[in-house]
Tab-separated table of C-alpha atoms in Angstrom:
chain	number	residue	atom	x	y	z
A	1	MET	CA	-49.734	-24.304	-11.098
A	2	LYS	CA	-52.114	-24.943	-14.024
A	3	ILE	CA	-55.537	-26.293	-13.046
A	4	ALA	CA	-58.429	-27.676	-15.092
A	5	ILE	CA	-61.911	-27.361	-13.549
A	6	VAL	CA	-64.549	-29.621	-15.108
A	7	GLU	CA	-68.093	-28.630	-14.059
A	8	ASP	CA	-71.324	-28.924	-16.048
A	9	ASP	CA	-73.298	-26.420	-13.952
A	10	ILE	CA	-72.658	-23.061	-15.642
A	11	ASN	CA	-73.341	-21.003	-12.515
A	12	MET	CA	-70.973	-23.117	-10.417
A	13	ARG	CA	-68.362	-23.051	-13.165
A	14	LYS	CA	-68.483	-19.264	-13.555
A	15	SER	CA	-68.490	-18.800	-9.790
A	16	LEU	CA	-65.334	-20.898	-9.389
A	17	GLU	CA	-63.685	-19.173	-12.340
A	18	LEU	CA	-64.364	-15.743	-10.809
A	19	ALA	CA	-63.274	-16.734	-7.287
A	20	MET	CA	-60.037	-18.347	-8.510
A	21	SER	CA	-59.129	-15.244	-10.540
A	22	ASP	CA	-58.060	-13.645	-7.248
A	23	TYR	CA	-55.275	-16.232	-6.882
A	24	LYS	CA	-52.645	-15.172	-9.406
A	25	GLU	CA	-50.356	-18.100	-8.563
A	26	PHE	CA	-52.898	-20.463	-10.150
A	27	GLU	CA	-53.770	-20.610	-13.846
A	28	VAL	CA	-57.333	-21.931	-14.174
A	29	VAL	CA	-58.992	-23.319	-17.319
A	30	THR	CA	-62.638	-24.448	-17.130
A	31	PHE	CA	-64.528	-27.079	-19.146
A	32	LYS	CA	-68.287	-27.764	-19.254
A	33	ASN	CA	-67.880	-31.538	-19.557
A	34	ALA	CA	-65.277	-34.303	-19.396
A	35	VAL	CA	-65.361	-35.022	-23.141
A	36	ASP	CA	-64.303	-31.450	-23.957
A	37	ALA	CA	-61.637	-31.578	-21.249
A	38	LEU	CA	-60.074	-34.767	-22.621
A	39	LYS	CA	-59.647	-33.089	-26.005
A	40	LYS	CA	-57.734	-30.143	-24.536
A	41	LEU	CA	-55.755	-31.554	-21.601
A	42	ASP	CA	-52.005	-31.731	-22.169
A	43	GLU	CA	-48.829	-32.101	-20.111
A	44	SER	CA	-48.928	-28.453	-19.033
A	45	PHE	CA	-51.754	-29.163	-16.535
A	46	ASP	CA	-50.799	-30.004	-12.952
A	47	LEU	CA	-54.188	-30.681	-11.351
A	48	ILE	CA	-57.730	-31.644	-12.378
A	49	ILE	CA	-60.776	-30.634	-10.289
A	50	THR	CA	-63.907	-32.382	-11.507
A	51	ASP	CA	-67.542	-32.889	-10.666
A	52	ILE	CA	-68.844	-36.487	-10.563
A	53	ASN	CA	-72.362	-36.232	-11.996
A	54	MET	CA	-72.020	-34.808	-15.514
A	55	PRO	CA	-73.607	-35.466	-18.916
A	56	LYS	CA	-71.784	-37.414	-21.677
A	57	MET	CA	-69.202	-38.847	-19.235
A	58	ASP	CA	-69.349	-38.886	-15.450
A	59	GLY	CA	-66.437	-38.014	-13.187
A	60	ILE	CA	-65.475	-41.592	-12.359
A	61	GLU	CA	-65.246	-42.594	-16.035
A	62	PHE	CA	-63.351	-39.365	-16.683
A	63	ILE	CA	-60.781	-40.234	-14.004
A	64	LYS	CA	-60.379	-43.701	-15.496
A	65	GLU	CA	-59.703	-42.109	-18.894
A	66	LEU	CA	-57.038	-39.876	-17.328
A	67	ASN	CA	-55.243	-43.110	-16.360
A	68	GLY	CA	-53.162	-41.583	-13.575
A	69	ARG	CA	-51.608	-38.852	-15.740
A	70	TYR	CA	-52.854	-36.076	-13.447
A	71	GLU	CA	-53.609	-35.538	-9.784
A	72	VAL	CA	-57.370	-35.177	-9.210
A	73	ILE	CA	-59.688	-33.492	-6.709
A	74	ILE	CA	-63.382	-34.423	-6.864
A	75	MET	CA	-66.236	-32.081	-5.978
A	76	THR	CA	-69.858	-33.230	-5.803
A	77	GLY	CA	-73.170	-32.390	-4.187
A	78	ASN	CA	-74.558	-35.900	-3.879
A	79	ALA	CA	-71.709	-38.309	-3.270
A	80	THR	CA	-72.325	-41.831	-2.082
A	81	LEU	CA	-69.891	-43.769	0.078
A	82	THR	CA	-69.415	-46.288	-2.754
A	83	ARG	CA	-68.426	-43.584	-5.193
A	84	ALA	CA	-66.121	-41.938	-2.665
A	85	ILE	CA	-64.315	-45.236	-2.110
A	86	GLU	CA	-64.132	-45.888	-5.856
A	87	SER	CA	-62.560	-42.481	-6.455
A	88	ILE	CA	-59.973	-43.070	-3.714
A	89	HIS	CA	-59.034	-46.385	-5.323
A	90	LEU	CA	-58.491	-44.461	-8.556
A	91	GLY	CA	-55.970	-42.218	-6.796
A	92	VAL	CA	-58.127	-39.160	-6.059
A	93	LYS	CA	-56.428	-37.015	-3.406
A	94	ASP	CA	-59.349	-34.922	-2.105
A	95	PHE	CA	-63.136	-35.232	-2.067
A	96	LEU	CA	-64.996	-31.923	-1.605
A	97	LEU	CA	-68.728	-31.890	-0.771
A	98	LYS	CA	-70.826	-29.103	-2.269
A	99	PRO	CA	-71.527	-26.504	-1.173
A	100	PHE	CA	-68.020	-25.520	-0.064
A	101	ASP	CA	-66.429	-22.123	0.375
A	102	ILE	CA	-63.549	-21.005	-1.813
A	103	ASP	CA	-61.073	-21.233	1.087
A	104	THR	CA	-61.754	-24.961	1.374
A	105	LEU	CA	-60.979	-25.434	-2.317
A	106	VAL	CA	-57.873	-23.229	-2.188
A	107	ASN	CA	-56.564	-25.140	0.846
A	108	ALA	CA	-56.980	-28.412	-1.066
A	109	ILE	CA	-55.161	-26.957	-4.082
A	110	GLU	CA	-52.327	-25.584	-1.938
A	111	ARG	CA	-51.870	-28.954	-0.231
A	112	GLU	CA	-51.528	-30.602	-3.624
A	113	ASP	CA	-49.218	-27.833	-4.854
A	114	LYS	CA	-46.845	-28.406	-1.923
A	115	ILE	CA	-46.841	-32.180	-2.516
A	116	GLN	CA	-46.037	-31.718	-6.201
A	117	LYS	CA	-43.203	-29.276	-5.451
A	118	VAL	CA	-41.626	-31.745	-3.017
A	119	LYS	CA	-41.912	-34.545	-5.590
A	120	LYS	CA	-40.368	-32.387	-8.325
A	121	SER	CA	-37.530	-31.339	-6.014
A	122	ALA	CA	-36.802	-34.966	-5.068
A	123	THR	CA	-36.870	-36.045	-8.712
A	124	LYS	CA	-34.528	-33.223	-9.679
A	125	THR	CA	-32.085	-34.099	-6.878
A	126	THR	CA	-32.132	-37.787	-7.813
A	127	SER	CA	-31.562	-37.037	-11.473
A	128	LYS	CA	-28.614	-34.800	-10.575
A	129	LYS	CA	-27.017	-37.562	-8.534
A	130	GLN	CA	-27.501	-40.118	-11.281
A	131	GLU	CA	-26.460	-37.868	-14.172
A	132	GLY	CA	-23.333	-39.593	-15.506
A	133	PHE	CA	-22.347	-40.695	-11.973
A	134	LEU	CA	-22.389	-37.198	-10.502
A	135	GLY	CA	-22.154	-37.770	-6.775
A	136	SER	CA	-23.593	-35.944	-3.795
A	137	SER	CA	-20.518	-35.181	-1.706
A	138	LYS	CA	-20.088	-31.962	0.255
A	139	ALA	CA	-16.943	-31.224	-1.761
A	140	LEU	CA	-18.958	-31.307	-4.988
A	141	GLU	CA	-21.984	-29.428	-3.658
A	142	LYS	CA	-20.576	-25.935	-4.184
A	143	VAL	CA	-19.385	-26.748	-7.712
A	144	GLN	CA	-22.749	-28.231	-8.638
A	145	LEU	CA	-24.578	-25.189	-7.268
A	146	MET	CA	-22.402	-22.933	-9.447
A	147	ALA	CA	-23.022	-25.244	-12.419
A	148	ASP	CA	-26.780	-24.975	-11.866
A	149	LYS	CA	-26.588	-21.176	-11.875
A	150	ALA	CA	-24.247	-21.058	-14.865
A	151	SER	CA	-26.388	-23.446	-16.900
A	152	LYS	CA	-29.188	-20.866	-17.120
A	153	THR	CA	-26.887	-18.411	-18.928
A	154	ASP	CA	-24.750	-18.445	-22.067
A	155	ALA	CA	-21.567	-17.537	-20.180
A	156	SER	CA	-18.406	-19.414	-21.187
A	157	ILE	CA	-17.369	-22.007	-18.610
A	158	LEU	CA	-13.890	-23.387	-17.969
A	159	LEU	CA	-13.871	-26.748	-16.199
A	160	LEU	CA	-10.683	-27.404	-14.243
A	161	GLY	CA	-9.493	-30.526	-12.476
A	162	GLU	CA	-7.415	-33.658	-12.718
A	163	SER	CA	-7.843	-36.163	-15.504
A	164	GLY	CA	-10.820	-38.426	-14.941
A	165	VAL	CA	-12.757	-36.252	-12.438
A	166	GLY	CA	-15.776	-36.048	-14.740
A	167	LYS	CA	-15.341	-32.781	-16.645
A	168	GLU	CA	-17.273	-34.006	-19.674
A	169	VAL	CA	-20.033	-35.274	-17.372
A	170	PHE	CA	-20.293	-31.764	-15.915
A	171	ALA	CA	-20.308	-30.205	-19.386
A	172	SER	CA	-23.130	-32.504	-20.469
A	173	TYR	CA	-25.012	-31.816	-17.229
A	174	ILE	CA	-24.769	-28.044	-17.783
A	175	HIS	CA	-25.999	-28.409	-21.367
A	176	LYS	CA	-28.967	-30.606	-20.370
A	177	ASN	CA	-30.043	-28.063	-17.760
A	178	SER	CA	-29.660	-25.073	-20.070
A	179	PRO	CA	-32.102	-23.375	-22.490
A	180	ARG	CA	-30.073	-25.086	-25.246
A	181	ALA	CA	-30.883	-28.591	-23.983
A	182	LYS	CA	-32.853	-29.597	-27.085
A	183	LYS	CA	-30.046	-28.510	-29.411
A	184	PRO	CA	-26.790	-30.428	-30.124
A	185	PHE	CA	-24.106	-31.116	-27.545
A	186	ILE	CA	-20.814	-31.794	-29.317
A	187	ALA	CA	-17.613	-32.747	-27.487
A	188	ILE	CA	-14.163	-32.500	-29.054
A	189	ASN	CA	-10.935	-33.684	-27.430
A	190	MET	CA	-8.153	-31.389	-28.614
A	191	ALA	CA	-5.472	-33.861	-27.527
A	192	ALA	CA	-6.961	-36.582	-29.753
A	193	LEU	CA	-6.757	-34.543	-32.975
A	194	PRO	CA	-3.576	-34.105	-35.056
A	195	ASP	CA	-2.521	-30.442	-35.125
A	196	ASN	CA	-2.995	-30.172	-38.884
A	197	LEU	CA	-6.630	-31.337	-38.664
A	198	ILE	CA	-7.890	-29.273	-35.736
A	199	GLU	CA	-8.744	-26.174	-37.778
A	200	SER	CA	-10.682	-28.075	-40.460
A	201	GLU	CA	-12.441	-30.150	-37.784
A	202	LEU	CA	-13.585	-27.046	-35.915
A	203	PHE	CA	-14.449	-24.744	-38.804
A	204	GLY	CA	-15.069	-27.107	-41.725
A	205	PHE	CA	-13.785	-26.743	-45.289
A	206	GLU	CA	-14.884	-26.223	-48.858
A	207	LYS	CA	-14.264	-28.619	-51.723
A	208	GLY	CA	-10.697	-28.171	-53.000
A	209	ALA	CA	-9.500	-26.347	-49.867
A	210	PHE	CA	-6.636	-28.874	-49.653
A	211	THR	CA	-5.526	-32.020	-51.463
A	212	ASP	CA	-7.955	-34.488	-49.864
A	213	ALA	CA	-10.926	-32.095	-49.747
A	214	THR	CA	-13.006	-33.852	-52.418
A	215	GLU	CA	-16.233	-32.398	-51.018
A	216	ALA	CA	-17.307	-29.638	-48.650
A	217	LYS	CA	-17.736	-30.483	-44.982
A	218	ALA	CA	-19.293	-28.585	-42.090
A	219	GLY	CA	-17.129	-28.161	-38.992
A	220	GLN	CA	-18.096	-28.822	-35.406
A	221	PHE	CA	-19.023	-25.172	-34.851
A	222	GLU	CA	-21.688	-25.420	-37.542
A	223	LEU	CA	-22.885	-28.811	-36.332
A	224	ALA	CA	-23.257	-27.478	-32.786
A	225	ASN	CA	-25.122	-24.357	-33.901
A	226	GLY	CA	-27.841	-23.466	-31.405
A	227	GLY	CA	-26.359	-25.841	-28.838
A	228	THR	CA	-23.180	-26.374	-26.838
A	229	LEU	CA	-19.626	-27.053	-28.014
A	230	PHE	CA	-17.418	-28.739	-25.414
A	231	LEU	CA	-13.689	-28.287	-26.053
A	232	ASP	CA	-11.859	-30.790	-23.861
A	233	GLU	CA	-8.101	-30.550	-23.256
A	234	ILE	CA	-8.212	-26.944	-24.495
A	235	ALA	CA	-4.578	-26.417	-23.439
A	236	GLU	CA	-3.531	-28.752	-26.271
A	237	MET	CA	-4.974	-26.497	-28.976
A	238	PRO	CA	-2.195	-25.188	-31.279
A	239	TYR	CA	-1.336	-21.536	-30.687
A	240	GLY	CA	-2.219	-20.542	-34.263
A	241	VAL	CA	-5.708	-22.021	-34.036
A	242	GLN	CA	-6.316	-20.247	-30.715
A	243	ALA	CA	-6.455	-16.896	-32.529
A	244	LYS	CA	-9.159	-18.213	-34.896
A	245	LEU	CA	-11.130	-19.640	-31.972
A	246	LEU	CA	-10.962	-16.275	-30.204
A	247	ARG	CA	-12.210	-14.483	-33.327
A	248	ALA	CA	-15.077	-16.973	-33.718
A	249	LEU	CA	-16.162	-16.402	-30.123
A	250	GLN	CA	-15.904	-12.628	-30.370
A	251	GLU	CA	-17.529	-12.205	-33.771
A	252	LYS	CA	-19.976	-15.111	-33.426
A	253	GLU	CA	-19.088	-16.280	-36.892
A	254	ILE	CA	-16.710	-18.728	-38.546
A	255	ARG	CA	-15.258	-19.221	-41.997
A	256	ARG	CA	-14.660	-22.627	-43.549
A	257	LEU	CA	-11.185	-23.347	-44.893
A	258	GLY	CA	-11.039	-22.324	-48.540
A	259	SER	CA	-14.039	-19.982	-48.250
A	260	SER	CA	-14.351	-16.203	-48.154
A	261	LYS	CA	-17.897	-16.393	-46.809
A	262	SER	CA	-18.591	-15.967	-43.093
A	263	ILE	CA	-21.202	-18.162	-41.350
A	264	LYS	CA	-23.064	-16.840	-38.322
A	265	ILE	CA	-23.012	-19.157	-35.300
A	266	ASP	CA	-24.970	-19.240	-32.063
A	267	ILE	CA	-23.281	-21.595	-29.613
A	268	ARG	CA	-22.309	-21.854	-25.986
A	269	VAL	CA	-18.687	-22.917	-25.400
A	270	ILE	CA	-17.594	-24.998	-22.435
A	271	SER	CA	-13.914	-25.861	-22.275
A	272	ALA	CA	-11.863	-28.039	-19.942
A	273	THR	CA	-8.280	-28.761	-19.001
A	274	ASN	CA	-6.161	-30.473	-16.377
A	275	ALA	CA	-3.185	-28.250	-17.261
A	276	ASN	CA	-2.013	-25.099	-15.507
A	277	LEU	CA	-3.082	-22.453	-18.018
A	278	HIS	CA	-1.276	-19.678	-16.139
A	279	GLU	CA	2.007	-21.523	-16.728
A	280	LYS	CA	1.029	-22.060	-20.377
A	281	ILE	CA	0.366	-18.318	-20.756
A	282	LYS	CA	3.693	-17.455	-19.081
A	283	ASN	CA	5.515	-19.822	-21.455
A	284	GLY	CA	3.813	-18.348	-24.532
A	285	GLU	CA	1.840	-21.538	-25.224
A	286	PHE	CA	-1.654	-20.214	-24.550
A	287	ARG	CA	-3.199	-16.862	-25.417
A	288	GLU	CA	-4.090	-14.745	-22.418
A	289	ASP	CA	-6.968	-13.035	-24.248
A	290	LEU	CA	-8.477	-16.429	-25.133
A	291	TYR	CA	-8.086	-17.566	-21.527
A	292	TYR	CA	-10.212	-14.649	-20.295
A	293	ARG	CA	-12.782	-15.264	-23.022
A	294	LEU	CA	-13.153	-18.928	-21.971
A	295	ASN	CA	-12.875	-18.349	-18.235
A	296	THR	CA	-15.995	-16.283	-17.502
A	297	ILE	CA	-17.076	-18.915	-14.979
A	298	PRO	CA	-14.345	-21.294	-13.729
A	299	LEU	CA	-15.499	-24.547	-12.107
A	300	ASN	CA	-12.806	-26.484	-10.275
A	301	ILE	CA	-13.932	-30.092	-9.890
A	302	PRO	CA	-12.322	-31.745	-6.845
A	303	PRO	CA	-10.575	-35.122	-7.268
A	304	LEU	CA	-12.324	-38.279	-6.082
A	305	ARG	CA	-9.991	-38.678	-3.084
A	306	GLU	CA	-11.533	-35.466	-1.709
A	307	ARG	CA	-15.053	-36.814	-2.288
A	308	SER	CA	-14.836	-39.994	-0.236
A	309	ASP	CA	-18.437	-39.662	0.959
A	310	GLU	CA	-19.673	-40.383	-2.575
A	311	ILE	CA	-17.325	-43.203	-3.596
A	312	LEU	CA	-19.666	-46.023	-2.563
A	313	GLU	CA	-22.677	-44.226	-4.044
A	314	ILE	CA	-20.966	-43.974	-7.428
A	315	ALA	CA	-19.470	-47.478	-7.207
A	316	ASN	CA	-22.878	-49.015	-6.526
A	317	ALA	CA	-24.434	-47.113	-9.426
A	318	ILE	CA	-21.672	-48.324	-11.772
A	319	CYS	CA	-22.043	-51.880	-10.433
A	320	LYS	CA	-25.797	-51.864	-11.064
A	321	GLU	CA	-25.395	-50.433	-14.556
A	322	ASN	CA	-22.827	-53.055	-15.544
A	323	CYS	CA	-24.901	-55.910	-14.133
A	324	LYS	CA	-27.717	-54.797	-16.426
A	325	LYS	CA	-25.292	-54.322	-19.311
A	326	TYR	CA	-23.988	-57.897	-19.048
A	327	ASN	CA	-27.327	-59.454	-18.008
A	328	PHE	CA	-25.975	-60.486	-14.594
A	329	GLU	CA	-28.000	-60.658	-11.409
A	330	ILE	CA	-27.441	-57.511	-9.375
A	331	LYS	CA	-24.198	-57.743	-7.400
A	332	SER	CA	-23.004	-55.865	-4.334
A	333	PHE	CA	-19.742	-55.239	-2.481
A	334	SER	CA	-18.666	-57.026	0.692
A	335	LYS	CA	-17.828	-54.852	3.711
A	336	GLU	CA	-14.105	-55.527	3.157
A	337	ALA	CA	-14.428	-54.500	-0.511
A	338	GLU	CA	-16.236	-51.293	0.492
A	339	ASN	CA	-13.432	-50.434	2.937
A	340	GLU	CA	-10.871	-51.056	0.200
A	341	LEU	CA	-12.733	-48.725	-2.171
A	342	LEU	CA	-12.819	-46.037	0.519
A	343	ASP	CA	-9.122	-46.395	1.485
A	344	TYR	CA	-7.783	-46.270	-2.087
A	345	LYS	CA	-6.566	-42.847	-3.310
A	346	TRP	CA	-7.996	-43.072	-6.862
A	347	PRO	CA	-5.281	-41.325	-8.886
A	348	GLY	CA	-7.353	-41.948	-12.018
A	349	ASN	CA	-10.469	-40.528	-10.326
A	350	ILE	CA	-13.943	-41.544	-11.562
A	351	ARG	CA	-12.551	-42.903	-14.831
A	352	GLU	CA	-10.463	-45.379	-12.817
A	353	LEU	CA	-13.395	-46.211	-10.519
A	354	ILE	CA	-15.576	-47.052	-13.537
A	355	SER	CA	-12.884	-49.372	-14.893
A	356	VAL	CA	-12.266	-51.089	-11.529
A	357	VAL	CA	-15.956	-51.738	-10.840
A	358	GLU	CA	-16.716	-52.998	-14.349
A	359	ARG	CA	-13.801	-55.421	-14.129
A	360	ALA	CA	-14.933	-56.628	-10.699
A	361	VAL	CA	-18.493	-57.194	-11.926
A	362	ILE	CA	-17.218	-59.315	-14.830
A	363	LEU	CA	-14.657	-61.361	-12.888
A	364	SER	CA	-16.480	-61.861	-9.592
A	365	GLU	CA	-17.707	-65.433	-9.124
A	366	ASN	CA	-20.363	-64.554	-6.548
A	367	GLN	CA	-23.152	-62.053	-6.001
A	368	GLU	CA	-20.997	-60.307	-3.414
A	369	ILE	CA	-17.807	-58.779	-4.799
A	370	GLN	CA	-14.837	-59.483	-2.526
A	371	LYS	CA	-11.850	-57.275	-1.713
A	372	ASP	CA	-9.405	-59.350	-3.764
A	373	GLU	CA	-11.683	-59.160	-6.802
A	374	LEU	CA	-11.171	-55.392	-7.118
A	375	TYR	CA	-7.573	-55.798	-8.343
A	376	LEU	CA	-6.628	-52.267	-7.261
A	377	ASP	CA	-3.183	-51.063	-8.279
A	378	THR	CA	-1.803	-50.316	-4.809
A	379	ARG	CA	1.535	-49.265	-6.289
A	380	LYS	CA	0.033	-45.905	-7.218
């Protein structure tokens, strides 16, 4: 926890600085007045401890200037009731009367530290649940825990699961929680690319490399440099290109088509498939050595029918998002509609759920979406 102490009395300031040096879990920076503090405070600070009576700018004006950006503890030797009330209205959490012993101050800091940790934990949990409609089911909990651990490393991850379970959402989630978060995240669907274009799309090409190559072009490996490359439907990659992908991952370099020059790359690869790669390997359609290179950490995402405890959570989030998208008043599901959503088997998984809810939001005549407005394909 990083703390700013603002105190004009040099003896008090030095005394606090010395006493707090015994508490290694706290990083303390001191300022002799509020004006100096305002120049140096940034987002790295977690807590401000300030005197009230100071030259240039008093503590109350200082707190007003902070405008709620930081939590504040006030310390003063001559506080009035009026000023105490005013500081509370400004959001001050603690009011310490001088003289106080260091234990009193540390207890106040530790209380605030615990509160902030709880808030950060709650925010993190909420953001995880809302990240691309990631749910909070028990079936998904183990996978998400593994994803959290894997995200902190550069290990290759293979996402497995049926079509529509949210593999790209997981890939994006891992990237955003990784040290590479500020670098590019590029997703490529192997099944969507013609076989004769996959190599040039991945590795790029030089001018004149083939008939239509009128100018040089960087491939997705270069564009993702420093970040994450997500290779969806990896089982659809042509066998010949698999060897070049394996070399790129092993050597950490690629070569554009038509070039003899190697380009160093620094990327994290996440791949995904709904196919049985063991069968593909047995049939000579997928390289076993590439499989082991991609499969350092396998994450098997369960289908939606095994995550029934999150169906309504995700459906409501999709409903709310689409109401905002189409400028509708917020709609909800009737009890009968909720039961229908829970009873349905969702062969198309989250992708199908997104489609069903968006359609219902658009076609529903009322604020409450009815069972017959879901138009579920019960033949599946």
